[in-house]
Backbone as JSON Lines, residues from 0, in Angstrom:
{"i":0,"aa":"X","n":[0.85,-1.18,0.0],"ca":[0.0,0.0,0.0],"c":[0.88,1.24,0.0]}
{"i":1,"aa":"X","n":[0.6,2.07,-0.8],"ca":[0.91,3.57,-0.55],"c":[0.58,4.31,0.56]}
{"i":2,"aa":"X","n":[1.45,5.4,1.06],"ca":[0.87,6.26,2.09],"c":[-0.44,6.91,1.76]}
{"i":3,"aa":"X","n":[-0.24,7.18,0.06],"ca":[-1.92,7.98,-0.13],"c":[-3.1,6.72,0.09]}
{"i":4,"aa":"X","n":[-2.94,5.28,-0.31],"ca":[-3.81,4.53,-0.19],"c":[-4.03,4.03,1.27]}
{"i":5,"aa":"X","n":[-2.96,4.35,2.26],"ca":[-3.3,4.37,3.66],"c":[-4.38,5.32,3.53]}
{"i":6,"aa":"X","n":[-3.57,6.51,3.82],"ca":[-4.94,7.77,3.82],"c":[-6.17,7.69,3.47]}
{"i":7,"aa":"X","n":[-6.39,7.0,2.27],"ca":[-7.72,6.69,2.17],"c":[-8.62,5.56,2.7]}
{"i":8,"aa":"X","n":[-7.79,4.8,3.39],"ca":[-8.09,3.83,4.22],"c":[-8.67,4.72,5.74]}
{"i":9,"aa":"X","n":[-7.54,5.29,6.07],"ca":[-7.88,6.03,7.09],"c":[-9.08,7.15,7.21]}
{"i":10,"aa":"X","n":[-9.0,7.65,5.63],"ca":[-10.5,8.94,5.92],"c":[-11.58,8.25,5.41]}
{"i":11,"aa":"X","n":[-12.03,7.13,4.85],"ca":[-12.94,6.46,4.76],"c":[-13.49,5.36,5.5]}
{"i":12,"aa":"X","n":[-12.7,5.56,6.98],"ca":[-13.11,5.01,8.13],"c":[-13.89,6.37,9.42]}
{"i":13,"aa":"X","n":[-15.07,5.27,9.55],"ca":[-15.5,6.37,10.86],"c":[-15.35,5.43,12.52]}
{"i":14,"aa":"X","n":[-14.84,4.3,12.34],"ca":[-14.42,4.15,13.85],"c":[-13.15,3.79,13.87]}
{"i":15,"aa":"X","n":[-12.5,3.45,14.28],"ca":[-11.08,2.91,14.57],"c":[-11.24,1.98,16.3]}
{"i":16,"aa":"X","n":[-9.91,1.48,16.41],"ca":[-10.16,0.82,17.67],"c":[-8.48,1.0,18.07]}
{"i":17,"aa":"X","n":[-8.85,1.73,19.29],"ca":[-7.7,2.08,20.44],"c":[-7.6,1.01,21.37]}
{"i":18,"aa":"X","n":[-5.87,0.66,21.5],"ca":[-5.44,-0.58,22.27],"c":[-4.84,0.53,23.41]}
{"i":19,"aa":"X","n":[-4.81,-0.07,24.36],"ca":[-4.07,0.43,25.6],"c":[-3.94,-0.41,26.4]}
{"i":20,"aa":"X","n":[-2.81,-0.08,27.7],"ca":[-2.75,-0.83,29.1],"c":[-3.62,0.0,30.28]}
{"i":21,"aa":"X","n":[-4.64,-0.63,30.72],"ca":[-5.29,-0.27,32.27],"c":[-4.06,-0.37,33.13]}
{"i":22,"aa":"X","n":[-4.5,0.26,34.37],"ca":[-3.78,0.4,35.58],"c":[-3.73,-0.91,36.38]}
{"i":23,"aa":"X","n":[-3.99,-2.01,36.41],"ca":[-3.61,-3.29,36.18],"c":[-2.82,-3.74,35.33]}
{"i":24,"aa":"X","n":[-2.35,-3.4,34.37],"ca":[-1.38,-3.69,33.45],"c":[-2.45,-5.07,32.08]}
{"i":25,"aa":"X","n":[-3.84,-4.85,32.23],"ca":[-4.62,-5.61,31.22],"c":[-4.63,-4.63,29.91]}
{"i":26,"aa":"X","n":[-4.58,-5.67,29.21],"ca":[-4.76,-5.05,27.57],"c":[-6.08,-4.92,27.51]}
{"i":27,"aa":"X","n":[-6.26,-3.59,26.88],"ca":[-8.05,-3.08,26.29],"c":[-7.87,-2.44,24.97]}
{"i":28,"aa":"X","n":[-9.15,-2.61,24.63],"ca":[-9.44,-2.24,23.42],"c":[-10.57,-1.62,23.04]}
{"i":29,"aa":"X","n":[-10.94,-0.29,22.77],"ca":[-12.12,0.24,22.73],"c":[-12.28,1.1,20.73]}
{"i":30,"aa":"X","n":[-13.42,1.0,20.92],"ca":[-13.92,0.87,19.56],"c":[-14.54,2.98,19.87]}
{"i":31,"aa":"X","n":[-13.93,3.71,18.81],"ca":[-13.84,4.55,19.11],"c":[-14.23,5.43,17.26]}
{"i":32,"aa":"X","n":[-15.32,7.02,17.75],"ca":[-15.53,7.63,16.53],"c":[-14.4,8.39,16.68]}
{"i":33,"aa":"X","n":[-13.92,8.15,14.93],"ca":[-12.7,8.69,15.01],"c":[-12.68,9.11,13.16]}
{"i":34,"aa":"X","n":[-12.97,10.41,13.16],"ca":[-12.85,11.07,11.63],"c":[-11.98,12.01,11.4]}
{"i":35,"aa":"X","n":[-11.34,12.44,12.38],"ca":[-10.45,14.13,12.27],"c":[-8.9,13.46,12.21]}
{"i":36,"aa":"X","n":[-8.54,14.02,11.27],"ca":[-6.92,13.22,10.92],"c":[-6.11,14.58,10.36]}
{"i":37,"aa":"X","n":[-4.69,14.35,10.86],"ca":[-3.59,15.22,10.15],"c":[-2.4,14.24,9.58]}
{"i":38,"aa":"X","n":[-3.2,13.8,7.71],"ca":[-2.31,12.72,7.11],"c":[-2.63,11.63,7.68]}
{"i":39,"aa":"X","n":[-1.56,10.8,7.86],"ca":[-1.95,9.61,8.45],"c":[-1.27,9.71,9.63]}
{"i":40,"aa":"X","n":[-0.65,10.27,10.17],"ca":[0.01,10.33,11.47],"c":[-0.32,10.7,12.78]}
{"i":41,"aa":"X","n":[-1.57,11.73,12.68],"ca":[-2.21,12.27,13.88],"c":[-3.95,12.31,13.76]}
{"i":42,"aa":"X","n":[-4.54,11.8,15.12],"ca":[-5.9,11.8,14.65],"c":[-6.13,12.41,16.01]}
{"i":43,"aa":"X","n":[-7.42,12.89,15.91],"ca":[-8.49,13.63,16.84],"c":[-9.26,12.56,17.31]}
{"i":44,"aa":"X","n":[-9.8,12.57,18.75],"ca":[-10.75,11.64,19.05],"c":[-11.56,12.53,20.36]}
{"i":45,"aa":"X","n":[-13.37,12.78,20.16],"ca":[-13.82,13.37,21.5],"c":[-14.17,12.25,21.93]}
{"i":46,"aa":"X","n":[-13.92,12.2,23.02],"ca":[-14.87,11.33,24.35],"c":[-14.97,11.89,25.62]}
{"i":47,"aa":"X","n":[-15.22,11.1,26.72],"ca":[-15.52,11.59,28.09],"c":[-14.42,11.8,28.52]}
{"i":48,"aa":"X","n":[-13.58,12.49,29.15],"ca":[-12.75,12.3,30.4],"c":[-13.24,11.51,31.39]}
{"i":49,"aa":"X","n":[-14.49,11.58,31.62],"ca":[-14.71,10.27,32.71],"c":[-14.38,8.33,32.49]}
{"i":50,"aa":"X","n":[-14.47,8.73,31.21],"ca":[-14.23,7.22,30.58],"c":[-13.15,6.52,31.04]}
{"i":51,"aa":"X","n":[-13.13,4.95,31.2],"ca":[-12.26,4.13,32.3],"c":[-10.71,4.32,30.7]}
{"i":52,"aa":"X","n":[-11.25,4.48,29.69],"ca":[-9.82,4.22,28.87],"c":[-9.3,6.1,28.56]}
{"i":53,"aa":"X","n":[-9.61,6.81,28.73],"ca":[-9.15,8.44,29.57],"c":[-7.94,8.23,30.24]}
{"i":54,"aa":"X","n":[-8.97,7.58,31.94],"ca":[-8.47,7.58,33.18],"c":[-7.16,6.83,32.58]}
{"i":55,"aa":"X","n":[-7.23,5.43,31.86],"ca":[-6.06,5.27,31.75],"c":[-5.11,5.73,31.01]}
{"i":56,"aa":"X","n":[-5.31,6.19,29.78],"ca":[-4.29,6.79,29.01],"c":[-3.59,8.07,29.55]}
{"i":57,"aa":"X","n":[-4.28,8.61,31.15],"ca":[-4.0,9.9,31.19],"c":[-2.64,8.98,32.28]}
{"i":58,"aa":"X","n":[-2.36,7.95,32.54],"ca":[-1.49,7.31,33.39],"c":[-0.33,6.57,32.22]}
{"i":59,"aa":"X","n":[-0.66,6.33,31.31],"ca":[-0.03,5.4,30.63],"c":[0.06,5.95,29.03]}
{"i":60,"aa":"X","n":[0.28,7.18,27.96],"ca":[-0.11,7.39,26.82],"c":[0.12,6.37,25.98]}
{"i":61,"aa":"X","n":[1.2,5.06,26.2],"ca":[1.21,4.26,24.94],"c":[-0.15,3.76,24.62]}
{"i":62,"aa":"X","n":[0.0,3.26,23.14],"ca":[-1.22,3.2,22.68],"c":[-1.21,2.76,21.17]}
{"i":63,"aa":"X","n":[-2.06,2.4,20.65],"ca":[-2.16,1.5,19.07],"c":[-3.8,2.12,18.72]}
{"i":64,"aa":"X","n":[-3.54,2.79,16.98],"ca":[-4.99,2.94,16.66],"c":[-4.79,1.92,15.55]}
{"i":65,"aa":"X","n":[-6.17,1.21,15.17],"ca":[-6.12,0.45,14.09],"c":[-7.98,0.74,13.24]}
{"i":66,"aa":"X","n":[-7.16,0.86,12.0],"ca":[-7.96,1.07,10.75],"c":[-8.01,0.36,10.08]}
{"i":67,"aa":"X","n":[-9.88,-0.21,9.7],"ca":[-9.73,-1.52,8.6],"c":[-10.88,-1.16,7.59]}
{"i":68,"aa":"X","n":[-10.44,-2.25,6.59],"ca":[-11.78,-1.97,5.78],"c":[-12.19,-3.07,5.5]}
{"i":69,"aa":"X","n":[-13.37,-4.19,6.33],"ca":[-13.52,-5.5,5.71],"c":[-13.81,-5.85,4.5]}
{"i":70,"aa":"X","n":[-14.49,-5.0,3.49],"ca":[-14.52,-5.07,2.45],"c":[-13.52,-5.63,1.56]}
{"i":71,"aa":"X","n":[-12.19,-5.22,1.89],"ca":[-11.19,-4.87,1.02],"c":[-10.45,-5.43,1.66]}
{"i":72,"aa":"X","n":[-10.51,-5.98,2.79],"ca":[-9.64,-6.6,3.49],"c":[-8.44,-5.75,3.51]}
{"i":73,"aa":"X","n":[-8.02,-5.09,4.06],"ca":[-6.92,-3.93,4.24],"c":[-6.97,-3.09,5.6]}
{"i":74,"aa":"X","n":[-5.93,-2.84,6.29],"ca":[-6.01,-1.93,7.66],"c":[-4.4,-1.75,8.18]}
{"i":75,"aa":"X","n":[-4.41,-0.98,8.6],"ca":[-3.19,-0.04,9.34],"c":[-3.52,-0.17,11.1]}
{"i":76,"aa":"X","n":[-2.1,-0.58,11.38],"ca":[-2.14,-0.6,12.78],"c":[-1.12,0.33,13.63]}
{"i":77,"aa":"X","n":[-1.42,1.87,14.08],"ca":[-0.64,2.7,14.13],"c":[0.17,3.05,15.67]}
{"i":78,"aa":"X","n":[1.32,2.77,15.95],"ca":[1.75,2.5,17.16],"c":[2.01,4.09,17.7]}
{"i":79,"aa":"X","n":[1.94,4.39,19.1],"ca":[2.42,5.53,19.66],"c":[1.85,6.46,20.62]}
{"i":80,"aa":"X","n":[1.61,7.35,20.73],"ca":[1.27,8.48,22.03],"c":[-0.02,8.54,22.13]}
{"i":81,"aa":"X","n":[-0.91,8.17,22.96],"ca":[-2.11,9.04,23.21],"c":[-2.02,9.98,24.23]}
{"i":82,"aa":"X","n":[-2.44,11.55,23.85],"ca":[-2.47,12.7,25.12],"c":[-3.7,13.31,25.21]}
{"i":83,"aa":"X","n":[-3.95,13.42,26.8],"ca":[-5.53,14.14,26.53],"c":[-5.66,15.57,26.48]}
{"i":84,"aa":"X","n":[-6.31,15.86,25.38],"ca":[-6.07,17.26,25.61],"c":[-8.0,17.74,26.19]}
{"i":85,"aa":"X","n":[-7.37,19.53,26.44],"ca":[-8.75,19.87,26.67],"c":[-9.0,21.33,25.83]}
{"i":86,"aa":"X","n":[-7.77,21.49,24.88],"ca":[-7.63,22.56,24.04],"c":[-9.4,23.22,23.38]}
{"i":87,"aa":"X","n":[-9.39,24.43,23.56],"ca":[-10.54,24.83,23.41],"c":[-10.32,24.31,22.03]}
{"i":88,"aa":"X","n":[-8.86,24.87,20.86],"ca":[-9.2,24.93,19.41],"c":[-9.92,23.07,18.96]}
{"i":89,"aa":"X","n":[-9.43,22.16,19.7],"ca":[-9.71,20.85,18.98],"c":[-11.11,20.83,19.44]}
{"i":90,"aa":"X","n":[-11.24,21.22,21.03],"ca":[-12.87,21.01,20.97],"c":[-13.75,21.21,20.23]}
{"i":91,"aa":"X","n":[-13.16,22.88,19.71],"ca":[-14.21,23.32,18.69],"c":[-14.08,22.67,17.48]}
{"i":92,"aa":"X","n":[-13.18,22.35,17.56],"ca":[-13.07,21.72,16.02],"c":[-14.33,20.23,15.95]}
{"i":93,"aa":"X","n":[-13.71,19.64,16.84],"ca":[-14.66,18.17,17.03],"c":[-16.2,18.12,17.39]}
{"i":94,"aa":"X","n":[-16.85,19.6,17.69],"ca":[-17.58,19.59,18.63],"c":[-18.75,19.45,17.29]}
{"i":95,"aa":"X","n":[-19.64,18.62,17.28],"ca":[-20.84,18.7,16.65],"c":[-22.39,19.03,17.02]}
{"i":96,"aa":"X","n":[-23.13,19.71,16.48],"ca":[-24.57,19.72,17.04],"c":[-25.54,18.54,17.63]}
{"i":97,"aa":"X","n":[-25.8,18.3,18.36],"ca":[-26.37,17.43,18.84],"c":[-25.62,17.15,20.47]}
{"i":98,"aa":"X","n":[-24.31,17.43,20.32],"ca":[-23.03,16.44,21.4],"c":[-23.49,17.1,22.99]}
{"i":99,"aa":"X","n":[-24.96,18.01,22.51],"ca":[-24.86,18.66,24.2],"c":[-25.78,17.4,25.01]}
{"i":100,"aa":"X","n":[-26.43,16.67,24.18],"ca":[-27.04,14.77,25.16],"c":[-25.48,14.41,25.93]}
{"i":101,"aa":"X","n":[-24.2,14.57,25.34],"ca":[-23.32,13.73,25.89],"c":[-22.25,14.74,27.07]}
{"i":102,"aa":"X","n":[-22.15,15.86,26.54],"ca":[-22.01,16.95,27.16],"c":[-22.91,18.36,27.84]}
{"i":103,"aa":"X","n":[-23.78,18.25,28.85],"ca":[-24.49,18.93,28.64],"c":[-24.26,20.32,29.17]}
{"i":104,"aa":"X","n":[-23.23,20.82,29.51],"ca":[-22.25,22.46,29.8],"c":[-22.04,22.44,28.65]}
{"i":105,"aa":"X","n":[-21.99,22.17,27.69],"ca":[-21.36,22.3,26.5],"c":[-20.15,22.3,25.73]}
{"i":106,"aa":"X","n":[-19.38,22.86,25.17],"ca":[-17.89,22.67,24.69],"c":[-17.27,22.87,26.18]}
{"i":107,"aa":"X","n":[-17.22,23.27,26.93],"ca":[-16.78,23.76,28.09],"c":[-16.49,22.78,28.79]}
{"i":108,"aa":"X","n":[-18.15,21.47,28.73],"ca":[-17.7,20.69,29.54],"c":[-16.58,20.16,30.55]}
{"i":109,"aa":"X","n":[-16.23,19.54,31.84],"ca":[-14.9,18.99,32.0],"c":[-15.2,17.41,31.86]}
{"i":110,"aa":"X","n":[-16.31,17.63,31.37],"ca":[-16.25,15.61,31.13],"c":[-15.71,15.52,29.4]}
{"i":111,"aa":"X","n":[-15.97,16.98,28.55],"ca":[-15.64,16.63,27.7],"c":[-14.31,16.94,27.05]}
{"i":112,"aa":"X","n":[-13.18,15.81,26.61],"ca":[-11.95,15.79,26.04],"c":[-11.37,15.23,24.75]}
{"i":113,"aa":"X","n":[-10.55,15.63,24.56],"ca":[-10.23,15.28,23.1],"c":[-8.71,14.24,23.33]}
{"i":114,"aa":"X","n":[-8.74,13.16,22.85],"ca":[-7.76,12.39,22.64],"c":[-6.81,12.31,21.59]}
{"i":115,"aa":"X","n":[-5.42,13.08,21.41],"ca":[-4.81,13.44,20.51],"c":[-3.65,12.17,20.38]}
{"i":116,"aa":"X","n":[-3.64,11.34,19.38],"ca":[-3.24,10.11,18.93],"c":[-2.16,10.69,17.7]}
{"i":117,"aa":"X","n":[-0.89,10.14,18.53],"ca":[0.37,10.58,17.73],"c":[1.22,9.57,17.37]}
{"i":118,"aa":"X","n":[1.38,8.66,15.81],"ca":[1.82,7.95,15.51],"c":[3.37,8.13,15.75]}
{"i":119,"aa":"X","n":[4.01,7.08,16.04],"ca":[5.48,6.81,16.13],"c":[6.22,5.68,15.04]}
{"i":120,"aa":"X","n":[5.03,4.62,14.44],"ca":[5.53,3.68,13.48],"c":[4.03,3.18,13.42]}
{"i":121,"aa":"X","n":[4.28,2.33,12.23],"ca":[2.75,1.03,11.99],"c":[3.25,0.26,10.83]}
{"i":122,"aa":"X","n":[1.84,-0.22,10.98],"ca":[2.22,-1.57,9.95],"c":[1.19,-1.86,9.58]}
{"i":123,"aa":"X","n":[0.89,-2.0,8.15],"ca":[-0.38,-2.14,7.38],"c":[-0.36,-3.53,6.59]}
{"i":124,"aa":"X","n":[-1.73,-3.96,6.37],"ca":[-1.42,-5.33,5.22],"c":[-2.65,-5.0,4.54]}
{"i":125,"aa":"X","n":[-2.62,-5.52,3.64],"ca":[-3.54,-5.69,2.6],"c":[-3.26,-7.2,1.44]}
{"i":126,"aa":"X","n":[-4.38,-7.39,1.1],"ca":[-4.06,-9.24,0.44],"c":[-2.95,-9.17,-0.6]}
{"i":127,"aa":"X","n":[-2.68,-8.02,-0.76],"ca":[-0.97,-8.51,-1.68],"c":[0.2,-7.7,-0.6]}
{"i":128,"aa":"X","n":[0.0,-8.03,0.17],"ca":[1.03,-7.46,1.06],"c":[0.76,-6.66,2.23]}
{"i":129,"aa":"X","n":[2.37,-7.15,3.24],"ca":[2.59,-6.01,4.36],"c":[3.52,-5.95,4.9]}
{"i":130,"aa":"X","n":[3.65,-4.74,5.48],"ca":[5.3,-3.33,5.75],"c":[4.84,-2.44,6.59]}
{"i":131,"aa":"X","n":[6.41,-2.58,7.13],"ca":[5.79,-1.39,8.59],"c":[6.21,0.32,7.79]}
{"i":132,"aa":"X","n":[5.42,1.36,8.63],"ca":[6.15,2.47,8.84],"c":[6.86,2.78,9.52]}
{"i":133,"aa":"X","n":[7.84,3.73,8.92],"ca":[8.75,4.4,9.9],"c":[8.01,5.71,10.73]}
{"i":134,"aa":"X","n":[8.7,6.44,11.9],"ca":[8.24,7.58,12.42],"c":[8.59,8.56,10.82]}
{"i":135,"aa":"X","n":[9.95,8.36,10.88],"ca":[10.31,9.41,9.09],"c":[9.32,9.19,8.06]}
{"i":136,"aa":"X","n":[8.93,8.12,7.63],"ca":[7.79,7.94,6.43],"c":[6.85,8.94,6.63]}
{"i":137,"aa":"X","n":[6.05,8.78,8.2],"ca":[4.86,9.24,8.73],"c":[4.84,10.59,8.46]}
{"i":138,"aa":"X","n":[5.98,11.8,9.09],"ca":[6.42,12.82,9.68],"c":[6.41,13.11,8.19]}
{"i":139,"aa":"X","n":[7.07,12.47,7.23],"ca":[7.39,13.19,5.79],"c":[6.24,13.06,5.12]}
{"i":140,"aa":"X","n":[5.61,11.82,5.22],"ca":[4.32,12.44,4.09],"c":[3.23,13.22,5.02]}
{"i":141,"aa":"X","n":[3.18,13.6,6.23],"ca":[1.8,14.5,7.13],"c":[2.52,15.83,6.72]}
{"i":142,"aa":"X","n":[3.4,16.22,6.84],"ca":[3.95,17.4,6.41],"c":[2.81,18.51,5.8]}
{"i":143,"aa":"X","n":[2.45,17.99,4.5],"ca":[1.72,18.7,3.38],"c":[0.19,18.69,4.29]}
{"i":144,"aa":"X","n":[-0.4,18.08,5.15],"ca":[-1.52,17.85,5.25],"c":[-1.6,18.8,7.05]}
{"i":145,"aa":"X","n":[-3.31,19.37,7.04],"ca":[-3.39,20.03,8.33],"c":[-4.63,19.27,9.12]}
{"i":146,"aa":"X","n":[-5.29,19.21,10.0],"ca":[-6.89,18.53,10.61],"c":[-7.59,18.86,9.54]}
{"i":147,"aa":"X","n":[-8.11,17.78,9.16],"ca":[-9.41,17.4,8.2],"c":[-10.11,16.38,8.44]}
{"i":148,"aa":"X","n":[-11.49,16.78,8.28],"ca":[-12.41,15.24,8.64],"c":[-12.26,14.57,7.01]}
{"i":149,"aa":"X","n":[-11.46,13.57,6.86],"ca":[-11.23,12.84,6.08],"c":[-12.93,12.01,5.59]}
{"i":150,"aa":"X","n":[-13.87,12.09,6.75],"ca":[-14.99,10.63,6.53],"c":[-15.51,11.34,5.22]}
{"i":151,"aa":"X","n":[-15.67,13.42,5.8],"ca":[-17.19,14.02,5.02],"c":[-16.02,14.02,3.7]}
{"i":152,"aa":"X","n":[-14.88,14.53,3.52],"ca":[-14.21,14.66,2.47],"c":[-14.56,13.26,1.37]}
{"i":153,"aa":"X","n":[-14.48,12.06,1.99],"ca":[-14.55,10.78,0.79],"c":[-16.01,10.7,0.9]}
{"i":154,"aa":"X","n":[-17.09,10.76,1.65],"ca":[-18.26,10.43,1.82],"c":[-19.18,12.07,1.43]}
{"i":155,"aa":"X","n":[-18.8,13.17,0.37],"ca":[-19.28,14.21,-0.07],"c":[-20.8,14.11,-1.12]}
């Protein structure tokens, strides 16, 4: 696969699934909306701060996002940082009409946070093949690219 045919793997996905370690040291895995991407290297994610995989990433940032497409049998498994942020600019960015059922202070919320997912390497397959990334691959092709919801861009 190409980095651009990652990318389109990646913006024509609307969930992804985040691996982490709990404070027990158990592996989890949560199934997460996830459309706001910079390239393939950095993605946006809102959820709760109250949420038990928050609490842990705010103890532990390692972390794995993975993108598939069963169709096509193809997906990227992206190793590296999760940080929580509470940056007004991503809130606003992520924040959609409706999100005050899940937040009900609104962007302001403190239950509501943004999970900023920062690739370090991955490794993709698809039925004629698979190869990891480097952090350099990643870093050099996101360069050109800024936050975009990749889903509405392929799904217009």
């Amino acid at each position: 696969m190409t980095n651009d045919e990652i990318k389109a793997l990646i913006d024509r996905s609307l969930f992804a699934s985040i691996g982490y370690t709990d404070e027990s040291g158990r592996q989890n895995i949560r199934r997460v909306f996830c459309v706001w991407h910079k390239g393939i290297g950095t993605h946006l994610i809102s959820t709760n701060t109250s949420s038990s995989h928050v609490q842990s990433l705010m103890n532990n940032g390692k972390a794995c996002l993975y993108f598939s497409d069963d169709t096509t049998f193809e997906a990227v498994c992206l190793y590296g940082r999760a940080n929580i942020s509470f940056d007004r600019k991503y809130r606003e960015l992520l924040w959609n009409e409706g999100d005050e059922k899940y937040y009900p202070k609104g962007i302001d919320d403190e239950d509501y946070c943004i999970i900023e997912f920062i690739s370090e390497s991955g490794r993709y397959y698809r039925y004629d093949g698979k190869a990891d990334l480097t952090a350099k691959d990643i870093t050099e092709f996101d360069q050109k690219y800024k936050f975009e919801n990749g889903y509405s861009i392929t799904h217009r």
